[in-house]
Short mmCIF file of N, CA and C in Angstrom, two decimals:
data_model
loop_
_atom_site.label_atom_id
_atom_site.label_comp_id
_atom_site.label_asym_id
_atom_site.label_seq_id
_atom_site.Cartn_x
_atom_site.Cartn_y
_atom_site.Cartn_z
N MET A 1388 8.91 1.14 -26.60
CA MET A 1388 8.75 -0.07 -25.83
C MET A 1388 9.29 -1.23 -26.65
N PRO A 1389 9.92 -2.21 -26.00
CA PRO A 1389 10.42 -3.37 -26.72
C PRO A 1389 9.29 -4.12 -27.42
N ALA A 1390 9.67 -4.93 -28.41
CA ALA A 1390 8.68 -5.72 -29.12
C ALA A 1390 7.91 -6.59 -28.13
N MET A 1391 6.61 -6.60 -28.26
CA MET A 1391 5.78 -7.39 -27.36
C MET A 1391 5.86 -8.86 -27.74
N PRO A 1392 5.93 -9.74 -26.75
CA PRO A 1392 5.91 -11.17 -27.06
C PRO A 1392 4.57 -11.53 -27.68
N GLU A 1393 4.56 -12.66 -28.38
CA GLU A 1393 3.31 -13.12 -28.98
C GLU A 1393 2.21 -13.23 -27.93
N SER A 1394 2.58 -13.64 -26.75
CA SER A 1394 1.67 -13.64 -25.62
C SER A 1394 2.48 -13.44 -24.35
N ILE A 1395 1.83 -12.94 -23.32
CA ILE A 1395 2.52 -12.76 -22.05
C ILE A 1395 2.98 -14.11 -21.53
N ALA A 1396 2.18 -15.13 -21.77
CA ALA A 1396 2.54 -16.47 -21.33
C ALA A 1396 3.88 -16.90 -21.93
N ALA A 1397 4.16 -16.48 -23.15
CA ALA A 1397 5.43 -16.83 -23.78
C ALA A 1397 6.60 -16.09 -23.15
N ALA A 1398 6.33 -14.98 -22.49
CA ALA A 1398 7.39 -14.17 -21.90
C ALA A 1398 7.77 -14.64 -20.50
N LEU A 1399 6.92 -15.41 -19.87
CA LEU A 1399 7.13 -15.84 -18.49
C LEU A 1399 7.28 -17.35 -18.41
N PRO A 1400 7.89 -17.84 -17.33
CA PRO A 1400 7.97 -19.29 -17.15
C PRO A 1400 6.57 -19.90 -17.00
N GLU A 1401 6.49 -21.22 -17.12
CA GLU A 1401 5.20 -21.89 -17.01
C GLU A 1401 4.48 -21.53 -15.71
N VAL A 1402 5.19 -21.50 -14.62
CA VAL A 1402 4.66 -21.02 -13.34
C VAL A 1402 5.45 -19.77 -13.00
N ALA A 1403 4.80 -18.63 -12.99
CA ALA A 1403 5.48 -17.36 -12.76
C ALA A 1403 5.16 -16.82 -11.37
N VAL A 1404 6.17 -16.29 -10.73
CA VAL A 1404 6.01 -15.64 -9.43
C VAL A 1404 6.02 -14.14 -9.68
N LEU A 1405 4.93 -13.49 -9.28
CA LEU A 1405 4.83 -12.04 -9.43
C LEU A 1405 5.19 -11.38 -8.11
N ASP A 1406 5.49 -10.10 -8.18
CA ASP A 1406 5.79 -9.35 -6.96
C ASP A 1406 4.52 -9.16 -6.14
N GLY A 1407 4.67 -8.55 -4.99
CA GLY A 1407 3.53 -8.25 -4.13
C GLY A 1407 3.25 -6.76 -4.11
N SER A 1408 2.55 -6.33 -3.11
CA SER A 1408 2.15 -4.93 -2.97
C SER A 1408 3.36 -4.03 -2.74
N MET A 1409 3.56 -3.09 -3.64
CA MET A 1409 4.63 -2.11 -3.43
C MET A 1409 4.24 -1.14 -2.31
N GLY A 1410 3.00 -0.72 -2.29
CA GLY A 1410 2.57 0.24 -1.27
C GLY A 1410 2.79 -0.27 0.13
N ARG A 1411 2.38 -1.48 0.41
CA ARG A 1411 2.55 -2.06 1.75
C ARG A 1411 4.02 -2.24 2.08
N LEU A 1412 4.81 -2.75 1.13
CA LEU A 1412 6.23 -2.95 1.40
C LEU A 1412 6.92 -1.62 1.65
N LEU A 1413 6.60 -0.60 0.88
CA LEU A 1413 7.22 0.71 1.08
C LEU A 1413 6.88 1.27 2.46
N LEU A 1414 5.65 1.11 2.90
CA LEU A 1414 5.28 1.54 4.25
C LEU A 1414 6.09 0.76 5.29
N ASN A 1415 6.23 -0.53 5.09
CA ASN A 1415 7.00 -1.36 6.01
C ASN A 1415 8.47 -0.95 6.05
N LEU A 1416 8.97 -0.42 4.92
CA LEU A 1416 10.36 0.01 4.84
C LEU A 1416 10.57 1.41 5.38
N GLY A 1417 9.47 2.11 5.72
CA GLY A 1417 9.62 3.43 6.33
C GLY A 1417 9.03 4.60 5.56
N LEU A 1418 8.38 4.35 4.43
CA LEU A 1418 7.73 5.45 3.71
C LEU A 1418 6.62 6.03 4.60
N PRO A 1419 6.60 7.34 4.81
CA PRO A 1419 5.54 7.93 5.62
C PRO A 1419 4.16 7.72 4.98
N SER A 1420 3.17 7.45 5.79
CA SER A 1420 1.81 7.28 5.30
C SER A 1420 1.31 8.59 4.71
N ASP A 1421 0.64 8.52 3.58
CA ASP A 1421 0.14 9.71 2.89
C ASP A 1421 -1.24 9.38 2.34
N GLY A 1422 -2.28 9.95 2.90
CA GLY A 1422 -3.64 9.66 2.50
C GLY A 1422 -4.08 10.29 1.20
N VAL A 1423 -3.23 11.09 0.57
CA VAL A 1423 -3.55 11.68 -0.73
C VAL A 1423 -2.78 10.97 -1.84
N LEU A 1424 -1.47 10.84 -1.66
CA LEU A 1424 -0.62 10.27 -2.71
C LEU A 1424 -0.32 8.79 -2.53
N TRP A 1425 -0.59 8.24 -1.37
CA TRP A 1425 -0.34 6.83 -1.09
C TRP A 1425 1.10 6.47 -1.44
N SER A 1426 1.32 5.40 -2.18
CA SER A 1426 2.68 4.96 -2.49
C SER A 1426 3.39 5.87 -3.50
N ALA A 1427 2.66 6.75 -4.16
CA ALA A 1427 3.30 7.70 -5.07
C ALA A 1427 4.19 8.69 -4.32
N ARG A 1428 4.00 8.81 -3.02
CA ARG A 1428 4.89 9.66 -2.20
C ARG A 1428 6.35 9.28 -2.44
N ALA A 1429 6.62 8.00 -2.68
CA ALA A 1429 7.99 7.54 -2.91
C ALA A 1429 8.54 8.00 -4.25
N LEU A 1430 7.68 8.44 -5.15
CA LEU A 1430 8.12 9.00 -6.43
C LEU A 1430 8.24 10.51 -6.34
N VAL A 1431 7.35 11.11 -5.59
CA VAL A 1431 7.31 12.57 -5.46
C VAL A 1431 8.55 13.08 -4.72
N ASP A 1432 8.93 12.39 -3.65
CA ASP A 1432 10.06 12.81 -2.82
C ASP A 1432 11.30 12.00 -3.18
N GLU A 1433 12.29 12.67 -3.73
CA GLU A 1433 13.50 12.00 -4.21
C GLU A 1433 14.20 11.18 -3.13
N GLN A 1434 14.05 11.57 -1.87
CA GLN A 1434 14.71 10.83 -0.79
C GLN A 1434 14.23 9.38 -0.69
N TYR A 1435 13.08 9.05 -1.31
CA TYR A 1435 12.53 7.70 -1.24
C TYR A 1435 12.75 6.88 -2.52
N HIS A 1436 13.42 7.45 -3.51
CA HIS A 1436 13.62 6.72 -4.77
C HIS A 1436 14.39 5.42 -4.55
N ASN A 1437 15.44 5.48 -3.75
CA ASN A 1437 16.21 4.25 -3.50
C ASN A 1437 15.38 3.23 -2.75
N MET A 1438 14.41 3.68 -1.96
CA MET A 1438 13.52 2.77 -1.26
C MET A 1438 12.67 1.98 -2.26
N VAL A 1439 12.25 2.64 -3.34
CA VAL A 1439 11.48 1.96 -4.39
C VAL A 1439 12.36 0.89 -5.05
N VAL A 1440 13.59 1.26 -5.38
CA VAL A 1440 14.52 0.30 -5.99
C VAL A 1440 14.74 -0.87 -5.04
N ASP A 1441 14.95 -0.57 -3.76
CA ASP A 1441 15.16 -1.64 -2.77
C ASP A 1441 13.94 -2.55 -2.65
N ALA A 1442 12.75 -1.98 -2.70
CA ALA A 1442 11.53 -2.80 -2.61
C ALA A 1442 11.44 -3.75 -3.81
N HIS A 1443 11.68 -3.22 -5.00
CA HIS A 1443 11.69 -4.10 -6.18
C HIS A 1443 12.75 -5.18 -6.02
N ALA A 1444 13.92 -4.79 -5.54
CA ALA A 1444 15.03 -5.75 -5.38
C ALA A 1444 14.66 -6.85 -4.39
N LYS A 1445 13.92 -6.52 -3.35
CA LYS A 1445 13.49 -7.53 -2.37
C LYS A 1445 12.58 -8.56 -3.05
N TYR A 1446 11.66 -8.09 -3.88
CA TYR A 1446 10.79 -9.04 -4.59
C TYR A 1446 11.58 -9.91 -5.57
N ILE A 1447 12.54 -9.31 -6.25
CA ILE A 1447 13.36 -10.09 -7.18
C ILE A 1447 14.17 -11.13 -6.40
N ALA A 1448 14.77 -10.72 -5.30
CA ALA A 1448 15.55 -11.64 -4.47
C ALA A 1448 14.70 -12.76 -3.90
N ALA A 1449 13.42 -12.46 -3.68
CA ALA A 1449 12.50 -13.48 -3.15
C ALA A 1449 12.03 -14.44 -4.24
N GLY A 1450 12.42 -14.18 -5.49
CA GLY A 1450 12.10 -15.10 -6.57
C GLY A 1450 11.09 -14.61 -7.59
N ALA A 1451 10.73 -13.33 -7.54
CA ALA A 1451 9.75 -12.82 -8.50
C ALA A 1451 10.30 -12.93 -9.93
N ASP A 1452 9.45 -13.42 -10.82
CA ASP A 1452 9.78 -13.47 -12.24
C ASP A 1452 9.38 -12.18 -12.94
N ALA A 1453 8.54 -11.39 -12.26
CA ALA A 1453 8.08 -10.11 -12.82
C ALA A 1453 7.82 -9.15 -11.68
N ILE A 1454 8.14 -7.88 -11.92
CA ILE A 1454 7.87 -6.82 -10.96
C ILE A 1454 6.98 -5.78 -11.62
N THR A 1455 6.23 -5.05 -10.82
CA THR A 1455 5.28 -4.06 -11.32
C THR A 1455 5.77 -2.66 -10.97
N THR A 1456 5.73 -1.76 -11.91
CA THR A 1456 6.13 -0.38 -11.65
C THR A 1456 5.30 0.20 -10.51
N ASN A 1457 5.90 1.08 -9.73
CA ASN A 1457 5.26 1.66 -8.55
C ASN A 1457 4.45 2.91 -8.90
N ASN A 1458 3.55 2.79 -9.86
CA ASN A 1458 2.73 3.95 -10.22
C ASN A 1458 1.24 3.69 -10.06
N TYR A 1459 0.89 2.74 -9.19
CA TYR A 1459 -0.53 2.44 -8.96
C TYR A 1459 -1.29 3.68 -8.48
N ALA A 1460 -0.66 4.50 -7.66
CA ALA A 1460 -1.32 5.69 -7.13
C ALA A 1460 -1.04 6.94 -7.97
N VAL A 1461 -0.38 6.77 -9.10
CA VAL A 1461 -0.13 7.89 -10.00
C VAL A 1461 -1.31 7.94 -10.97
N GLN A 1462 -2.35 8.64 -10.54
CA GLN A 1462 -3.59 8.68 -11.31
C GLN A 1462 -4.30 10.03 -11.09
N PRO A 1463 -5.18 10.41 -12.01
CA PRO A 1463 -5.77 11.76 -11.97
C PRO A 1463 -6.49 12.13 -10.68
N CYS A 1464 -7.23 11.22 -10.10
CA CYS A 1464 -8.01 11.54 -8.89
C CYS A 1464 -7.08 12.04 -7.78
N TYR A 1465 -6.02 11.31 -7.52
CA TYR A 1465 -5.08 11.68 -6.46
C TYR A 1465 -4.23 12.88 -6.87
N TYR A 1466 -3.79 12.89 -8.13
CA TYR A 1466 -2.87 13.93 -8.57
C TYR A 1466 -3.53 15.30 -8.69
N ARG A 1467 -4.78 15.34 -9.02
CA ARG A 1467 -5.49 16.64 -9.03
C ARG A 1467 -5.53 17.23 -7.62
N LYS A 1468 -5.79 16.38 -6.63
CA LYS A 1468 -5.82 16.84 -5.23
C LYS A 1468 -4.45 17.34 -4.79
N ALA A 1469 -3.41 16.64 -5.17
CA ALA A 1469 -2.07 16.96 -4.70
C ALA A 1469 -1.38 18.08 -5.47
N PHE A 1470 -1.63 18.18 -6.78
CA PHE A 1470 -0.83 19.08 -7.60
C PHE A 1470 -1.62 20.13 -8.37
N GLY A 1471 -2.93 20.16 -8.23
CA GLY A 1471 -3.73 21.18 -8.93
C GLY A 1471 -3.49 21.16 -10.43
N ASP A 1472 -3.21 22.32 -10.99
CA ASP A 1472 -3.06 22.45 -12.44
C ASP A 1472 -1.84 21.73 -13.00
N GLU A 1473 -0.91 21.34 -12.17
CA GLU A 1473 0.29 20.66 -12.63
C GLU A 1473 0.14 19.14 -12.64
N TRP A 1474 -1.06 18.64 -12.38
CA TRP A 1474 -1.25 17.20 -12.20
C TRP A 1474 -0.85 16.39 -13.43
N GLU A 1475 -1.17 16.87 -14.64
CA GLU A 1475 -0.88 16.07 -15.84
C GLU A 1475 0.62 15.93 -16.05
N GLU A 1476 1.35 17.02 -15.86
CA GLU A 1476 2.80 17.00 -16.01
C GLU A 1476 3.43 16.05 -14.99
N LYS A 1477 2.95 16.12 -13.76
CA LYS A 1477 3.47 15.26 -12.70
C LYS A 1477 3.12 13.79 -12.94
N LEU A 1478 1.90 13.53 -13.42
CA LEU A 1478 1.48 12.17 -13.71
C LEU A 1478 2.43 11.52 -14.71
N LYS A 1479 2.76 12.25 -15.76
CA LYS A 1479 3.66 11.72 -16.78
C LYS A 1479 5.06 11.52 -16.22
N ALA A 1480 5.59 12.51 -15.52
CA ALA A 1480 6.94 12.42 -14.99
C ALA A 1480 7.08 11.30 -13.96
N HIS A 1481 6.08 11.15 -13.09
CA HIS A 1481 6.18 10.12 -12.05
C HIS A 1481 5.95 8.72 -12.60
N SER A 1482 5.12 8.60 -13.63
CA SER A 1482 4.97 7.29 -14.29
C SER A 1482 6.29 6.88 -14.93
N GLN A 1483 6.92 7.83 -15.60
CA GLN A 1483 8.21 7.55 -16.23
C GLN A 1483 9.26 7.18 -15.18
N LEU A 1484 9.28 7.90 -14.08
CA LEU A 1484 10.23 7.61 -13.01
C LEU A 1484 9.98 6.22 -12.43
N ALA A 1485 8.73 5.84 -12.25
CA ALA A 1485 8.41 4.51 -11.71
C ALA A 1485 9.02 3.42 -12.59
N ALA A 1486 8.93 3.59 -13.90
CA ALA A 1486 9.51 2.60 -14.82
C ALA A 1486 11.03 2.58 -14.73
N LYS A 1487 11.63 3.74 -14.64
CA LYS A 1487 13.10 3.82 -14.55
C LYS A 1487 13.60 3.16 -13.26
N LEU A 1488 12.90 3.37 -12.16
CA LEU A 1488 13.31 2.77 -10.89
C LEU A 1488 13.17 1.25 -10.92
N ALA A 1489 12.12 0.75 -11.56
CA ALA A 1489 11.96 -0.70 -11.71
C ALA A 1489 13.09 -1.28 -12.56
N ARG A 1490 13.42 -0.59 -13.63
CA ARG A 1490 14.51 -1.05 -14.49
C ARG A 1490 15.84 -1.04 -13.72
N LYS A 1491 16.06 0.00 -12.93
CA LYS A 1491 17.29 0.07 -12.13
C LYS A 1491 17.40 -1.12 -11.19
N ALA A 1492 16.28 -1.48 -10.58
CA ALA A 1492 16.28 -2.65 -9.68
C ALA A 1492 16.60 -3.92 -10.44
N ARG A 1493 15.96 -4.10 -11.59
CA ARG A 1493 16.22 -5.31 -12.38
C ARG A 1493 17.67 -5.33 -12.86
N ASP A 1494 18.15 -4.20 -13.36
CA ASP A 1494 19.51 -4.15 -13.88
C ASP A 1494 20.55 -4.47 -12.81
N GLY A 1495 20.25 -4.12 -11.56
CA GLY A 1495 21.17 -4.38 -10.48
C GLY A 1495 21.00 -5.73 -9.81
N SER A 1496 20.03 -6.50 -10.28
CA SER A 1496 19.68 -7.76 -9.60
C SER A 1496 20.49 -8.97 -10.04
N GLY A 1497 21.13 -8.87 -11.19
CA GLY A 1497 21.79 -10.05 -11.75
C GLY A 1497 20.81 -11.02 -12.38
N ARG A 1498 19.54 -10.58 -12.52
CA ARG A 1498 18.50 -11.43 -13.13
C ARG A 1498 17.83 -10.67 -14.28
N PRO A 1499 18.51 -10.56 -15.41
CA PRO A 1499 17.96 -9.79 -16.53
C PRO A 1499 16.69 -10.38 -17.13
N GLU A 1500 16.39 -11.64 -16.79
CA GLU A 1500 15.17 -12.28 -17.31
C GLU A 1500 13.90 -11.81 -16.60
N VAL A 1501 14.04 -11.13 -15.47
CA VAL A 1501 12.87 -10.62 -14.75
C VAL A 1501 12.15 -9.60 -15.64
N LYS A 1502 10.86 -9.77 -15.77
CA LYS A 1502 10.05 -8.88 -16.60
C LYS A 1502 9.56 -7.70 -15.76
N ILE A 1503 9.40 -6.56 -16.43
CA ILE A 1503 8.84 -5.38 -15.79
C ILE A 1503 7.45 -5.15 -16.36
N MET A 1504 6.46 -5.19 -15.47
CA MET A 1504 5.07 -4.94 -15.86
C MET A 1504 4.77 -3.47 -15.59
N GLY A 1505 4.32 -2.76 -16.60
CA GLY A 1505 3.93 -1.36 -16.45
C GLY A 1505 2.52 -1.29 -15.92
N CYS A 1506 2.36 -0.70 -14.75
CA CYS A 1506 1.04 -0.63 -14.10
C CYS A 1506 0.13 0.37 -14.81
N LEU A 1507 -1.04 -0.10 -15.20
CA LEU A 1507 -2.12 0.76 -15.68
C LEU A 1507 -3.14 0.78 -14.55
N PRO A 1508 -3.08 1.82 -13.72
CA PRO A 1508 -3.88 1.84 -12.49
C PRO A 1508 -5.32 2.25 -12.73
N PRO A 1509 -6.17 2.02 -11.75
CA PRO A 1509 -7.51 2.61 -11.85
C PRO A 1509 -7.36 4.13 -11.82
N LEU A 1510 -8.19 4.84 -12.54
CA LEU A 1510 -8.03 6.29 -12.64
C LEU A 1510 -8.80 7.06 -11.58
N VAL A 1511 -9.61 6.37 -10.79
CA VAL A 1511 -10.39 7.06 -9.77
C VAL A 1511 -10.01 6.47 -8.42
N GLU A 1512 -10.79 5.58 -7.90
CA GLU A 1512 -10.51 4.94 -6.61
C GLU A 1512 -10.56 3.44 -6.79
N SER A 1513 -9.70 2.74 -6.08
CA SER A 1513 -9.72 1.28 -6.14
C SER A 1513 -11.01 0.74 -5.54
N HIS A 1514 -11.53 -0.27 -6.19
CA HIS A 1514 -12.70 -1.01 -5.68
C HIS A 1514 -13.92 -0.11 -5.50
N ARG A 1515 -14.03 0.94 -6.31
CA ARG A 1515 -15.20 1.83 -6.25
C ARG A 1515 -15.72 2.07 -7.67
N PRO A 1516 -16.31 1.04 -8.29
CA PRO A 1516 -16.82 1.23 -9.65
C PRO A 1516 -17.87 2.32 -9.73
N ASP A 1517 -18.60 2.57 -8.66
CA ASP A 1517 -19.60 3.64 -8.67
C ASP A 1517 -18.93 5.00 -8.91
N LEU A 1518 -17.80 5.25 -8.27
CA LEU A 1518 -17.09 6.51 -8.47
C LEU A 1518 -16.45 6.57 -9.85
N THR A 1519 -15.98 5.44 -10.33
CA THR A 1519 -15.40 5.39 -11.67
C THR A 1519 -16.47 5.69 -12.72
N GLU A 1520 -17.64 5.10 -12.57
CA GLU A 1520 -18.74 5.38 -13.51
C GLU A 1520 -19.14 6.85 -13.49
N ASP A 1521 -19.22 7.43 -12.30
CA ASP A 1521 -19.54 8.86 -12.19
C ASP A 1521 -18.49 9.71 -12.89
N ALA A 1522 -17.22 9.40 -12.66
CA ALA A 1522 -16.13 10.16 -13.29
C ALA A 1522 -16.16 9.99 -14.81
N TYR A 1523 -16.45 8.78 -15.27
CA TYR A 1523 -16.50 8.52 -16.71
C TYR A 1523 -17.61 9.36 -17.35
N LEU A 1524 -18.75 9.44 -16.69
CA LEU A 1524 -19.85 10.26 -17.22
C LEU A 1524 -19.50 11.74 -17.19
N ARG A 1525 -18.84 12.17 -16.13
CA ARG A 1525 -18.49 13.58 -15.96
C ARG A 1525 -17.33 13.99 -16.89
N GLU A 1526 -16.29 13.16 -16.95
CA GLU A 1526 -15.06 13.51 -17.69
C GLU A 1526 -15.12 13.08 -19.16
N GLY A 1527 -15.78 11.97 -19.42
CA GLY A 1527 -15.88 11.46 -20.77
C GLY A 1527 -14.80 10.46 -21.14
N GLN A 1528 -15.09 9.70 -22.16
CA GLN A 1528 -14.18 8.66 -22.64
C GLN A 1528 -12.84 9.25 -23.05
N ALA A 1529 -12.84 10.41 -23.67
CA ALA A 1529 -11.59 11.01 -24.16
C ALA A 1529 -10.62 11.29 -23.01
N PHE A 1530 -11.14 11.70 -21.87
CA PHE A 1530 -10.29 11.95 -20.70
C PHE A 1530 -9.61 10.67 -20.24
N PHE A 1531 -10.40 9.59 -20.10
CA PHE A 1531 -9.84 8.31 -19.66
C PHE A 1531 -8.82 7.81 -20.68
N ALA A 1532 -9.15 7.90 -21.95
CA ALA A 1532 -8.24 7.43 -23.00
C ALA A 1532 -6.93 8.22 -22.97
N LYS A 1533 -7.03 9.54 -22.82
CA LYS A 1533 -5.82 10.37 -22.80
C LYS A 1533 -4.96 10.05 -21.58
N ALA A 1534 -5.58 9.83 -20.43
CA ALA A 1534 -4.81 9.50 -19.23
C ALA A 1534 -4.03 8.20 -19.43
N TYR A 1535 -4.69 7.19 -19.96
CA TYR A 1535 -3.99 5.92 -20.19
C TYR A 1535 -2.95 6.04 -21.29
N ASP A 1536 -3.21 6.83 -22.32
CA ASP A 1536 -2.20 7.07 -23.36
C ASP A 1536 -0.95 7.69 -22.74
N THR A 1537 -1.16 8.66 -21.87
CA THR A 1537 -0.05 9.35 -21.21
C THR A 1537 0.76 8.38 -20.35
N ILE A 1538 0.07 7.57 -19.57
CA ILE A 1538 0.75 6.61 -18.70
C ILE A 1538 1.54 5.60 -19.54
N CYS A 1539 0.92 5.05 -20.58
CA CYS A 1539 1.61 4.07 -21.43
C CYS A 1539 2.83 4.68 -22.10
N GLU A 1540 2.69 5.89 -22.59
CA GLU A 1540 3.81 6.56 -23.24
C GLU A 1540 4.95 6.79 -22.23
N ALA A 1541 4.60 7.18 -21.02
CA ALA A 1541 5.62 7.47 -20.00
C ALA A 1541 6.34 6.19 -19.57
N LEU A 1542 5.61 5.10 -19.43
CA LEU A 1542 6.23 3.83 -19.04
C LEU A 1542 7.08 3.28 -20.18
N GLY A 1543 6.56 3.48 -21.38
CA GLY A 1543 7.19 3.19 -22.64
C GLY A 1543 8.23 2.12 -22.72
N GLU A 1544 9.44 2.55 -23.04
CA GLU A 1544 10.49 1.60 -23.36
C GLU A 1544 11.10 0.90 -22.16
N ASP A 1545 10.70 1.25 -20.96
CA ASP A 1545 11.28 0.61 -19.78
C ASP A 1545 10.47 -0.58 -19.26
N VAL A 1546 9.34 -0.90 -19.90
CA VAL A 1546 8.54 -2.03 -19.44
C VAL A 1546 8.47 -3.10 -20.53
N ASP A 1547 8.23 -4.33 -20.09
CA ASP A 1547 8.12 -5.44 -21.04
C ASP A 1547 6.69 -5.64 -21.51
N PHE A 1548 5.74 -5.35 -20.65
CA PHE A 1548 4.33 -5.39 -21.00
C PHE A 1548 3.56 -4.64 -19.94
N PHE A 1549 2.27 -4.48 -20.16
CA PHE A 1549 1.43 -3.70 -19.25
C PHE A 1549 0.53 -4.62 -18.42
N LEU A 1550 0.21 -4.15 -17.22
CA LEU A 1550 -0.68 -4.84 -16.31
C LEU A 1550 -1.82 -3.89 -15.95
N ALA A 1551 -3.02 -4.17 -16.43
CA ALA A 1551 -4.19 -3.37 -16.06
C ALA A 1551 -4.65 -3.85 -14.69
N GLU A 1552 -4.50 -2.99 -13.69
CA GLU A 1552 -4.75 -3.39 -12.30
C GLU A 1552 -6.07 -2.85 -11.78
N THR A 1553 -6.85 -3.70 -11.18
CA THR A 1553 -8.04 -3.34 -10.42
C THR A 1553 -8.99 -2.45 -11.22
N MET A 1554 -9.27 -2.85 -12.43
CA MET A 1554 -10.21 -2.09 -13.26
C MET A 1554 -11.61 -2.23 -12.69
N GLY A 1555 -12.27 -1.09 -12.44
CA GLY A 1555 -13.58 -1.10 -11.81
C GLY A 1555 -14.74 -1.19 -12.78
N THR A 1556 -14.51 -0.81 -14.02
CA THR A 1556 -15.60 -0.83 -14.99
C THR A 1556 -15.09 -1.29 -16.35
N GLU A 1557 -16.01 -1.71 -17.17
CA GLU A 1557 -15.66 -2.13 -18.53
C GLU A 1557 -15.08 -0.96 -19.32
N GLN A 1558 -15.65 0.24 -19.16
CA GLN A 1558 -15.17 1.41 -19.90
C GLN A 1558 -13.71 1.72 -19.56
N GLU A 1559 -13.41 1.68 -18.27
CA GLU A 1559 -12.04 1.95 -17.83
C GLU A 1559 -11.07 0.91 -18.40
N MET A 1560 -11.47 -0.36 -18.31
CA MET A 1560 -10.64 -1.43 -18.82
C MET A 1560 -10.39 -1.28 -20.32
N LEU A 1561 -11.42 -0.93 -21.06
CA LEU A 1561 -11.26 -0.78 -22.51
C LEU A 1561 -10.31 0.37 -22.84
N CYS A 1562 -10.39 1.47 -22.11
CA CYS A 1562 -9.48 2.59 -22.34
C CYS A 1562 -8.04 2.18 -22.06
N ALA A 1563 -7.83 1.43 -20.98
CA ALA A 1563 -6.48 0.97 -20.63
C ALA A 1563 -5.95 0.01 -21.69
N VAL A 1564 -6.74 -0.93 -22.11
CA VAL A 1564 -6.30 -1.93 -23.09
C VAL A 1564 -6.00 -1.26 -24.43
N ARG A 1565 -6.84 -0.34 -24.84
CA ARG A 1565 -6.61 0.34 -26.13
C ARG A 1565 -5.32 1.17 -26.09
N ALA A 1566 -5.01 1.76 -24.96
CA ALA A 1566 -3.79 2.56 -24.84
C ALA A 1566 -2.54 1.68 -24.88
N ALA A 1567 -2.66 0.49 -24.29
CA ALA A 1567 -1.51 -0.41 -24.25
C ALA A 1567 -1.21 -0.95 -25.64
#
């Protein structure tokens, strides 16, 4: 990963415009609805990769100073359901792909100053701290830490910094921050 700025504030303009929801935009662009993989469907199926690049490009064209990798739904809860024993391998590969597609969009935008934020997603369900706490007790801190380590490593050199999104509990947030 590139050298981190002294602060994120130093990396962005005084007033920064961030991108919006990738999941909603991808659905609006024609990604089929998927109640298991959500927006990760666009990473799983190669036919939708250009749609991810186009979605990022739309946000950049609209004036975004930073875009977020499309790996919000690339997390253990969903991936275990979708891929069984192959979930860890797929989680790493799809996180890496999400970063590459964001970089492709930025590289093609003519705006090299746009920052890429690597998404550190919730590992269970969004807005359900009760389920996150249950999973943390069942799986343990080492599981959460390893998942975030894997995601950070996969996003690696293609992102400018990380964005911990929709953290439901202090434990989850601490694992994400320590991995970053």
